């Protein structure tokens, strides 16, 4: 489903990770680990096609990838239901009835998104993944703002709905999601900074 061959990715034009190789088959996930600033976000954005790789090859089914950052990406003036309807219509999909319980949104459908708590907004943002219908998910710190209960909700949906249906996921996270997935430590792939320590801190 996803093959990464000898990939080098850059931040602000400066290589940060090099020589990355891995495969993720259908029904599997991969957890990216590494210290802050090492390039987890940069790698995810490169894998998703949002920025070009400096070298290497990335292969996954065409038009089957979706990237979700740690921003919620919701429209605050719309209700919870209207937010999901918007994304469902963009991708030409129905809203799965199971999504409301999966992300604990059943009692919030008619609430204006701007009035939600940080955790509720995050659950709504993640629920978008359930309506876009993409098989390959690139997830950047998906559990930001979530309490333990909500983390388990998300992990259950990821494992038992998305992956179980033949999807894959590559996830950058510092926490244990409790899912059955191998981890890839990115530190060995870090590109040494040049003699002047050049790096664009705005991209960290």
CSV table of N, CA, C and O in Angstrom, one decimal, residues 94-195:
chain,number,residue,atom,x,y,z
A,94,UNK,N,-21.1,9.8,1.9
A,94,UNK,CA,-22.0,9.9,3.0
A,94,UNK,C,-21.3,10.0,4.4
A,94,UNK,O,-20.1,9.6,4.4
A,95,UNK,N,-21.9,10.5,5.4
A,95,UNK,CA,-21.4,10.5,6.7
A,95,UNK,C,-21.7,9.1,7.3
A,95,UNK,O,-22.9,8.8,7.5
A,96,UNK,N,-20.7,8.3,7.7
A,96,UNK,CA,-21.0,7.0,8.3
A,96,UNK,C,-21.8,7.3,9.6
A,96,UNK,O,-21.4,8.1,10.4
A,97,UNK,N,-22.9,6.6,9.8
A,97,UNK,CA,-23.7,6.7,11.1
A,97,UNK,C,-22.8,6.4,12.3
A,97,UNK,O,-23.0,7.0,13.4
A,98,UNK,N,-21.9,5.5,12.1
A,98,UNK,CA,-21.0,5.1,13.3
A,98,UNK,C,-20.1,6.2,13.7
A,98,UNK,O,-19.5,6.1,14.8
A,99,UNK,N,-19.9,7.3,12.9
A,99,UNK,CA,-18.9,8.3,13.3
A,99,UNK,C,-19.3,9.0,14.5
A,99,UNK,O,-18.4,9.5,15.3
A,100,UNK,N,-20.6,9.2,14.8
A,100,UNK,CA,-21.0,10.0,15.9
A,100,UNK,C,-20.6,9.3,17.2
A,100,UNK,O,-20.1,10.0,18.1
A,101,UNK,N,-20.8,8.0,17.3
A,101,UNK,CA,-20.4,7.3,18.5
A,101,UNK,C,-18.9,7.1,18.6
A,101,UNK,O,-18.3,7.2,19.7
A,102,UNK,N,-18.3,6.9,17.4
A,102,UNK,CA,-16.8,6.6,17.4
A,102,UNK,C,-16.0,7.8,18.0
A,102,UNK,O,-15.0,7.5,18.6
A,103,UNK,N,-16.5,9.0,17.8
A,103,UNK,CA,-15.8,10.2,18.3
A,103,UNK,C,-16.5,10.9,19.3
A,103,UNK,O,-16.2,12.1,19.6
A,104,UNK,N,-17.5,10.3,19.9
A,104,UNK,CA,-18.3,10.8,21.0
A,104,UNK,C,-18.9,12.2,20.7
A,104,UNK,O,-18.8,13.2,21.4
A,105,UNK,N,-19.5,12.3,19.5
A,105,UNK,CA,-20.1,13.5,19.0
A,105,UNK,C,-21.6,13.5,18.9
A,105,UNK,O,-22.2,14.5,18.5
A,106,UNK,N,-22.2,12.4,19.3
A,106,UNK,CA,-23.7,12.3,19.1
A,106,UNK,C,-24.5,13.4,19.8
A,106,UNK,O,-25.5,13.9,19.2
A,107,UNK,N,-24.0,13.8,21.0
A,107,UNK,CA,-24.8,14.8,21.7
A,107,UNK,C,-24.3,16.2,21.3
A,107,UNK,O,-24.8,17.2,21.9
A,108,UNK,N,-23.4,16.3,20.4
A,108,UNK,CA,-22.9,17.7,20.0
A,108,UNK,C,-23.2,18.0,18.5
A,108,UNK,O,-22.8,19.1,18.1
A,109,UNK,N,-24.0,17.2,17.9
A,109,UNK,CA,-24.2,17.4,16.4
A,109,UNK,C,-24.7,18.8,16.1
A,109,UNK,O,-24.3,19.4,15.1
A,110,UNK,N,-25.5,19.4,16.9
A,110,UNK,CA,-26.1,20.7,16.6
A,110,UNK,C,-25.5,21.9,17.3
A,110,UNK,O,-25.9,23.0,17.3
A,111,UNK,N,-24.3,21.6,18.0
A,111,UNK,CA,-23.6,22.7,18.6
A,111,UNK,C,-22.7,23.4,17.6
A,111,UNK,O,-22.2,22.8,16.7
A,112,UNK,N,-22.6,24.7,17.8
A,112,UNK,CA,-21.7,25.5,16.9
A,112,UNK,C,-20.3,25.1,17.3
A,112,UNK,O,-19.9,25.1,18.5
A,113,UNK,N,-19.5,24.8,16.3
A,113,UNK,CA,-18.2,24.3,16.5
A,113,UNK,C,-17.3,25.3,17.3
A,113,UNK,O,-16.4,24.8,18.1
A,114,UNK,N,-17.5,26.6,17.1
A,114,UNK,CA,-16.7,27.5,17.9
A,114,UNK,C,-16.9,27.5,19.4
A,114,UNK,O,-16.2,28.1,20.1
A,115,UNK,N,-18.0,26.9,19.8
A,115,UNK,CA,-18.3,26.9,21.3
A,115,UNK,C,-17.8,25.6,21.9
A,115,UNK,O,-18.0,25.4,23.1
A,116,UNK,N,-17.2,24.7,21.2
A,116,UNK,CA,-16.7,23.5,21.7
A,116,UNK,C,-15.4,23.7,22.5
A,116,UNK,O,-14.7,24.6,22.3
A,117,UNK,N,-15.1,22.8,23.4
A,117,UNK,CA,-13.9,22.8,24.1
A,117,UNK,C,-12.8,22.3,23.2
A,117,UNK,O,-13.0,21.9,22.1
A,118,UNK,N,-11.5,22.5,23.6
A,118,UNK,CA,-10.4,22.1,22.8
A,118,UNK,C,-10.4,20.7,22.4
A,118,UNK,O,-10.2,20.3,21.3
A,119,UNK,N,-10.7,19.8,23.4
A,119,UNK,CA,-10.8,18.4,23.1
A,119,UNK,C,-11.9,18.0,22.2
A,119,UNK,O,-11.8,17.2,21.3
A,120,UNK,N,-13.1,18.7,22.4
A,120,UNK,CA,-14.2,18.4,21.5
A,120,UNK,C,-13.9,18.9,20.1
A,120,UNK,O,-14.3,18.2,19.1
A,121,UNK,N,-13.2,20.0,19.9
A,121,UNK,CA,-12.8,20.4,18.6
A,121,UNK,C,-11.9,19.4,17.9
A,121,UNK,O,-12.0,19.2,16.7
A,122,UNK,N,-11.0,18.9,18.8
A,122,UNK,CA,-10.0,17.9,18.2
A,122,UNK,C,-10.7,16.7,17.8
A,122,UNK,O,-10.4,16.1,16.7
A,123,UNK,N,-11.7,16.2,18.5
A,123,UNK,CA,-12.5,15.0,18.1
A,123,UNK,C,-13.2,15.3,16.8
A,123,UNK,O,-13.3,14.4,16.0
A,124,UNK,N,-13.8,16.5,16.7
A,124,UNK,CA,-14.5,16.8,15.4
A,124,UNK,C,-13.5,16.8,14.3
A,124,UNK,O,-13.7,16.3,13.2
A,125,UNK,N,-12.3,17.4,14.5
A,125,UNK,CA,-11.3,17.5,13.5
A,125,UNK,C,-10.9,16.1,13.0
A,125,UNK,O,-10.7,15.8,11.8
A,126,UNK,N,-10.7,15.2,14.0
A,126,UNK,CA,-10.3,13.8,13.7
A,126,UNK,C,-11.5,13.0,13.0
A,126,UNK,O,-11.2,12.2,12.1
A,127,UNK,N,-12.7,13.4,13.3
A,127,UNK,CA,-13.9,12.7,12.7
A,127,UNK,C,-13.9,12.9,11.2
A,127,UNK,O,-14.5,12.1,10.5
A,128,UNK,N,-13.3,14.0,10.8
A,128,UNK,CA,-13.2,14.3,9.3
A,128,UNK,C,-12.6,13.1,8.6
A,128,UNK,O,-12.9,12.8,7.4
A,129,UNK,N,-11.6,12.4,9.3
A,129,UNK,CA,-11.0,11.3,8.6
A,129,UNK,C,-11.9,10.2,8.3
A,129,UNK,O,-11.7,9.4,7.4
A,130,UNK,N,-13.0,10.1,9.0
A,130,UNK,CA,-14.0,9.1,8.8
A,130,UNK,C,-14.9,9.4,7.7
A,130,UNK,O,-15.7,8.5,7.3
A,131,UNK,N,-14.9,10.6,7.1
A,131,UNK,CA,-15.8,10.9,6.0
A,131,UNK,C,-15.1,11.1,4.7
A,131,UNK,O,-15.7,11.1,3.6
A,132,UNK,N,-13.8,11.3,4.7
A,132,UNK,CA,-13.1,11.6,3.5
A,132,UNK,C,-12.8,10.3,2.6
A,132,UNK,O,-12.6,10.4,1.4
A,133,UNK,N,-12.9,9.2,3.3
A,133,UNK,CA,-12.8,7.9,2.5
A,133,UNK,C,-11.4,7.6,1.9
A,133,UNK,O,-11.3,6.9,0.9
A,134,UNK,N,-10.3,8.1,2.5
A,134,UNK,CA,-9.0,7.9,2.0
A,134,UNK,C,-8.4,6.7,2.7
A,134,UNK,O,-8.5,6.6,3.9
A,135,UNK,N,-7.7,5.9,2.0
A,135,UNK,CA,-7.1,4.7,2.5
A,135,UNK,C,-5.8,4.9,3.2
A,135,UNK,O,-5.4,4.1,4.1
A,136,UNK,N,-5.0,5.9,2.8
A,136,UNK,CA,-3.7,6.2,3.4
A,136,UNK,C,-3.7,7.5,4.2
A,136,UNK,O,-3.9,8.5,3.6
A,137,UNK,N,-3.5,7.4,5.5
A,137,UNK,CA,-3.6,8.5,6.4
A,137,UNK,C,-2.2,8.9,6.9
A,137,UNK,O,-1.5,8.0,7.4
A,138,UNK,N,-1.8,10.1,6.8
A,138,UNK,CA,-0.6,10.7,7.4
A,138,UNK,C,-1.0,11.6,8.5
A,138,UNK,O,-1.6,12.7,8.3
A,139,UNK,N,-0.7,11.2,9.7
A,139,UNK,CA,-1.3,11.9,10.9
A,139,UNK,C,-0.2,12.5,11.8
A,139,UNK,O,0.7,11.8,12.3
A,140,UNK,N,-0.3,13.8,12.0
A,140,UNK,CA,0.8,14.5,12.7
A,140,UNK,C,0.2,14.9,14.1
A,140,UNK,O,-0.6,15.8,14.2
A,141,UNK,N,0.7,14.2,15.1
A,141,UNK,CA,0.3,14.4,16.5
A,141,UNK,C,-1.3,14.5,16.6
A,141,UNK,O,-1.8,15.5,17.1
A,142,UNK,N,-1.9,13.4,16.2
A,142,UNK,CA,-3.4,13.5,16.2
A,142,UNK,C,-4.1,13.6,17.5
A,142,UNK,O,-5.3,14.0,17.5
A,143,UNK,N,-3.4,13.3,18.6
A,143,UNK,CA,-4.1,13.3,19.9
A,143,UNK,C,-3.9,14.6,20.7
A,143,UNK,O,-4.2,14.6,21.9
A,144,UNK,N,-3.3,15.6,20.1
A,144,UNK,CA,-3.2,16.9,20.8
A,144,UNK,C,-4.5,17.3,21.4
A,144,UNK,O,-5.5,17.3,20.7
A,145,UNK,N,-4.5,17.7,22.6
A,145,UNK,CA,-5.7,18.3,23.4
A,145,UNK,C,-6.7,17.2,23.8
A,145,UNK,O,-7.7,17.5,24.4
A,146,UNK,N,-6.4,15.9,23.5
A,146,UNK,CA,-7.3,14.8,23.9
A,146,UNK,C,-7.0,14.3,25.3
A,146,UNK,O,-5.8,14.1,25.6
A,147,UNK,N,-8.0,14.0,26.1
A,147,UNK,CA,-7.8,13.3,27.3
A,147,UNK,C,-7.7,11.8,27.1
A,147,UNK,O,-7.8,11.3,25.9
A,148,UNK,N,-7.4,11.0,28.1
A,148,UNK,CA,-7.2,9.6,27.9
A,148,UNK,C,-8.4,8.9,27.3
A,148,UNK,O,-8.2,8.0,26.4
A,149,UNK,N,-9.6,9.2,27.7
A,149,UNK,CA,-10.8,8.6,27.1
A,149,UNK,C,-10.8,8.8,25.6
A,149,UNK,O,-11.1,7.9,24.8
A,150,UNK,N,-10.6,10.1,25.2
A,150,UNK,CA,-10.7,10.4,23.8
A,150,UNK,C,-9.6,9.8,23.0
A,150,UNK,O,-9.7,9.5,21.8
A,151,UNK,N,-8.4,9.7,23.6
A,151,UNK,CA,-7.3,9.0,22.9
A,151,UNK,C,-7.7,7.5,22.6
A,151,UNK,O,-7.4,7.0,21.5
A,152,UNK,N,-8.3,6.9,23.5
A,152,UNK,CA,-8.7,5.5,23.3
A,152,UNK,C,-9.8,5.4,22.2
A,152,UNK,O,-9.8,4.5,21.4
A,153,UNK,N,-10.7,6.4,22.2
A,153,UNK,CA,-11.7,6.5,21.1
A,153,UNK,C,-11.1,6.5,19.8
A,153,UNK,O,-11.4,5.8,18.9
A,154,UNK,N,-10.1,7.4,19.7
A,154,UNK,CA,-9.4,7.6,18.4
A,154,UNK,C,-8.7,6.3,18.0
A,154,UNK,O,-8.7,5.9,16.8
A,155,UNK,N,-8.0,5.7,19.0
A,155,UNK,CA,-7.2,4.5,18.7
A,155,UNK,C,-8.1,3.4,18.3
A,155,UNK,O,-7.8,2.6,17.4
A,156,UNK,N,-9.3,3.3,18.9
A,156,UNK,CA,-10.2,2.2,18.6
A,156,UNK,C,-10.7,2.4,17.1
A,156,UNK,O,-10.8,1.5,16.4
A,157,UNK,N,-11.1,3.7,16.8
A,157,UNK,CA,-11.5,3.9,15.4
A,157,UNK,C,-10.4,3.6,14.4
A,157,UNK,O,-10.7,2.9,13.4
A,158,UNK,N,-9.2,4.0,14.7
A,158,UNK,CA,-8.1,3.8,13.8
A,158,UNK,C,-7.9,2.3,13.6
A,158,UNK,O,-7.7,1.8,12.4
A,159,UNK,N,-7.8,1.5,14.7
A,159,UNK,CA,-7.5,0.1,14.6
A,159,UNK,C,-8.7,-0.7,14.1
A,159,UNK,O,-8.5,-1.5,13.2
A,160,UNK,N,-9.9,-0.4,14.6
A,160,UNK,CA,-11.0,-1.3,14.3
A,160,UNK,C,-11.9,-0.9,13.1
A,160,UNK,O,-12.7,-1.7,12.7
A,161,UNK,N,-11.7,0.3,12.7
A,161,UNK,CA,-12.5,0.8,11.5
A,161,UNK,C,-11.6,1.1,10.3
A,161,UNK,O,-11.7,0.4,9.3
A,162,UNK,N,-10.6,2.0,10.5
A,162,UNK,CA,-9.8,2.4,9.3
A,162,UNK,C,-8.9,1.3,8.9
A,162,UNK,O,-8.9,0.8,7.7
A,163,UNK,N,-8.1,0.8,9.8
A,163,UNK,CA,-7.1,-0.3,9.4
A,163,UNK,C,-7.8,-1.6,9.1
A,163,UNK,O,-7.5,-2.3,8.2
A,164,UNK,N,-8.9,-1.9,9.9
A,164,UNK,CA,-9.6,-3.1,9.6
A,164,UNK,C,-10.2,-3.2,8.3
A,164,UNK,O,-10.4,-4.3,7.7
A,165,UNK,N,-10.5,-2.0,7.7
A,165,UNK,CA,-11.1,-2.0,6.3
A,165,UNK,C,-10.1,-2.0,5.2
A,165,UNK,O,-10.4,-1.7,4.1
A,166,UNK,N,-8.8,-2.2,5.6
A,166,UNK,CA,-7.7,-2.2,4.6
A,166,UNK,C,-6.9,-1.0,4.4
A,166,UNK,O,-6.1,-0.9,3.5
A,167,UNK,N,-7.1,0.0,5.4
A,167,UNK,CA,-6.4,1.2,5.3
A,167,UNK,C,-5.0,1.1,5.9
A,167,UNK,O,-4.6,0.0,6.5
A,168,UNK,N,-4.2,2.1,5.8
A,168,UNK,CA,-2.9,2.2,6.4
A,168,UNK,C,-2.8,3.6,7.1
A,168,UNK,O,-3.5,4.5,6.7
A,169,UNK,N,-1.8,3.7,8.0
A,169,UNK,CA,-1.6,5.0,8.6
A,169,UNK,C,-0.2,5.1,9.0
A,169,UNK,O,0.5,4.2,9.5
A,170,UNK,N,0.4,6.3,8.8
A,170,UNK,CA,1.7,6.7,9.4
A,170,UNK,C,1.5,7.8,10.3
A,170,UNK,O,0.9,8.9,10.0
A,171,UNK,N,1.9,7.7,11.6
A,171,UNK,CA,1.5,8.6,12.6
A,171,UNK,C,2.7,9.1,13.4
A,171,UNK,O,3.5,8.3,13.9
A,172,UNK,N,2.9,10.4,13.5
A,172,UNK,CA,3.9,11.0,14.4
A,172,UNK,C,3.2,11.3,15.7
A,172,UNK,O,2.3,12.0,15.8
A,173,UNK,N,3.7,10.7,16.8
A,173,UNK,CA,3.2,10.9,18.1
A,173,UNK,C,4.2,10.6,19.2
A,173,UNK,O,5.1,9.8,18.9
A,174,UNK,N,4.1,11.3,20.3
A,174,UNK,CA,4.9,11.1,21.4
A,174,UNK,C,4.3,10.2,22.5
A,174,UNK,O,4.9,9.8,23.5
A,175,UNK,N,3.0,9.8,22.3
A,175,UNK,CA,2.3,9.0,23.3
A,175,UNK,C,2.1,7.6,22.7
A,175,UNK,O,2.2,7.3,21.5
A,176,UNK,N,1.7,6.7,23.7
A,176,UNK,CA,1.4,5.3,23.3
A,176,UNK,C,-0.1,5.3,23.0
A,176,UNK,O,-0.9,5.5,23.9
A,177,UNK,N,-0.4,5.0,21.7
A,177,UNK,CA,-1.8,4.9,21.3
A,177,UNK,C,-2.4,3.6,21.7
A,177,UNK,O,-3.7,3.4,21.6
A,178,UNK,N,-1.6,2.6,22.1
A,178,UNK,CA,-2.2,1.3,22.4
A,178,UNK,C,-2.6,0.5,21.2
A,178,UNK,O,-3.4,-0.4,21.4
A,179,UNK,N,-2.1,0.8,20.0
A,179,UNK,CA,-2.4,0.0,18.9
A,179,UNK,C,-1.2,-0.9,18.5
A,179,UNK,O,-0.1,-0.6,18.9
A,180,UNK,N,-1.5,-1.9,17.8
A,180,UNK,CA,-0.5,-2.9,17.4
A,180,UNK,C,0.2,-2.3,16.1
A,180,UNK,O,-0.3,-2.5,15.0
A,181,UNK,N,1.3,-1.7,16.3
A,181,UNK,CA,2.0,-1.1,15.2
A,181,UNK,C,3.5,-0.9,15.5
A,181,UNK,O,3.9,-0.6,16.6
A,182,UNK,N,4.4,-1.2,14.5
A,182,UNK,CA,5.8,-1.0,14.7
A,182,UNK,C,6.1,0.4,14.8
A,182,UNK,O,5.3,1.3,14.4
A,183,UNK,N,7.3,0.7,15.3
A,183,UNK,CA,7.8,2.1,15.4
A,183,UNK,C,9.0,2.3,14.6
A,183,UNK,O,9.9,1.4,14.5
A,184,UNK,N,9.2,3.5,14.1
A,184,UNK,CA,10.4,3.9,13.3
A,184,UNK,C,11.0,5.1,14.0
A,184,UNK,O,10.4,6.2,14.0
A,185,UNK,N,12.2,4.9,14.6
A,185,UNK,CA,12.9,6.0,15.3
A,185,UNK,C,13.7,6.7,14.2
A,185,UNK,O,14.5,6.2,13.4
A,186,UNK,N,13.4,8.1,14.1
A,186,UNK,CA,14.0,8.9,13.0
A,186,UNK,C,15.4,9.4,13.3
A,186,UNK,O,16.1,9.9,12.3
A,187,UNK,N,15.9,9.3,14.5
A,187,UNK,CA,17.2,9.8,14.8
A,187,UNK,C,18.3,9.3,13.9
A,187,UNK,O,19.2,10.1,13.5
A,188,UNK,N,18.3,8.0,13.6
A,188,UNK,CA,19.4,7.6,12.7
A,188,UNK,C,19.4,8.2,11.3
A,188,UNK,O,20.5,8.1,10.6
A,189,UNK,N,18.3,8.7,10.9
A,189,UNK,CA,18.2,9.3,9.6
A,189,UNK,C,18.5,10.8,9.5
A,189,UNK,O,18.4,11.4,8.5
A,190,UNK,N,18.8,11.4,10.7
A,190,UNK,CA,19.0,12.8,10.8
A,190,UNK,C,20.2,13.2,10.0
A,190,UNK,O,21.3,12.6,10.1
A,191,UNK,N,20.0,14.3,9.2
A,191,UNK,CA,21.2,14.9,8.5
A,191,UNK,C,21.9,15.8,9.4
A,191,UNK,O,21.3,16.7,9.9
A,192,UNK,N,23.2,15.7,9.5
A,192,UNK,CA,24.0,16.6,10.3
A,192,UNK,C,23.9,18.0,9.8
A,192,UNK,O,24.0,18.2,8.6
A,193,UNK,N,23.8,19.0,10.7
A,193,UNK,CA,23.7,20.4,10.2
A,193,UNK,C,25.1,20.8,9.7
A,193,UNK,O,26.1,20.2,10.0
A,194,UNK,N,25.1,21.8,8.8
A,194,UNK,CA,26.4,22.3,8.3
A,194,UNK,C,27.2,23.0,9.3
A,194,UNK,O,26.8,23.1,10.5
A,195,UNK,N,28.4,23.4,8.9
A,195,UNK,CA,29.4,23.9,9.9
A,195,UNK,C,28.8,25.2,10.6
A,195,UNK,O,29.3,25.5,11.7
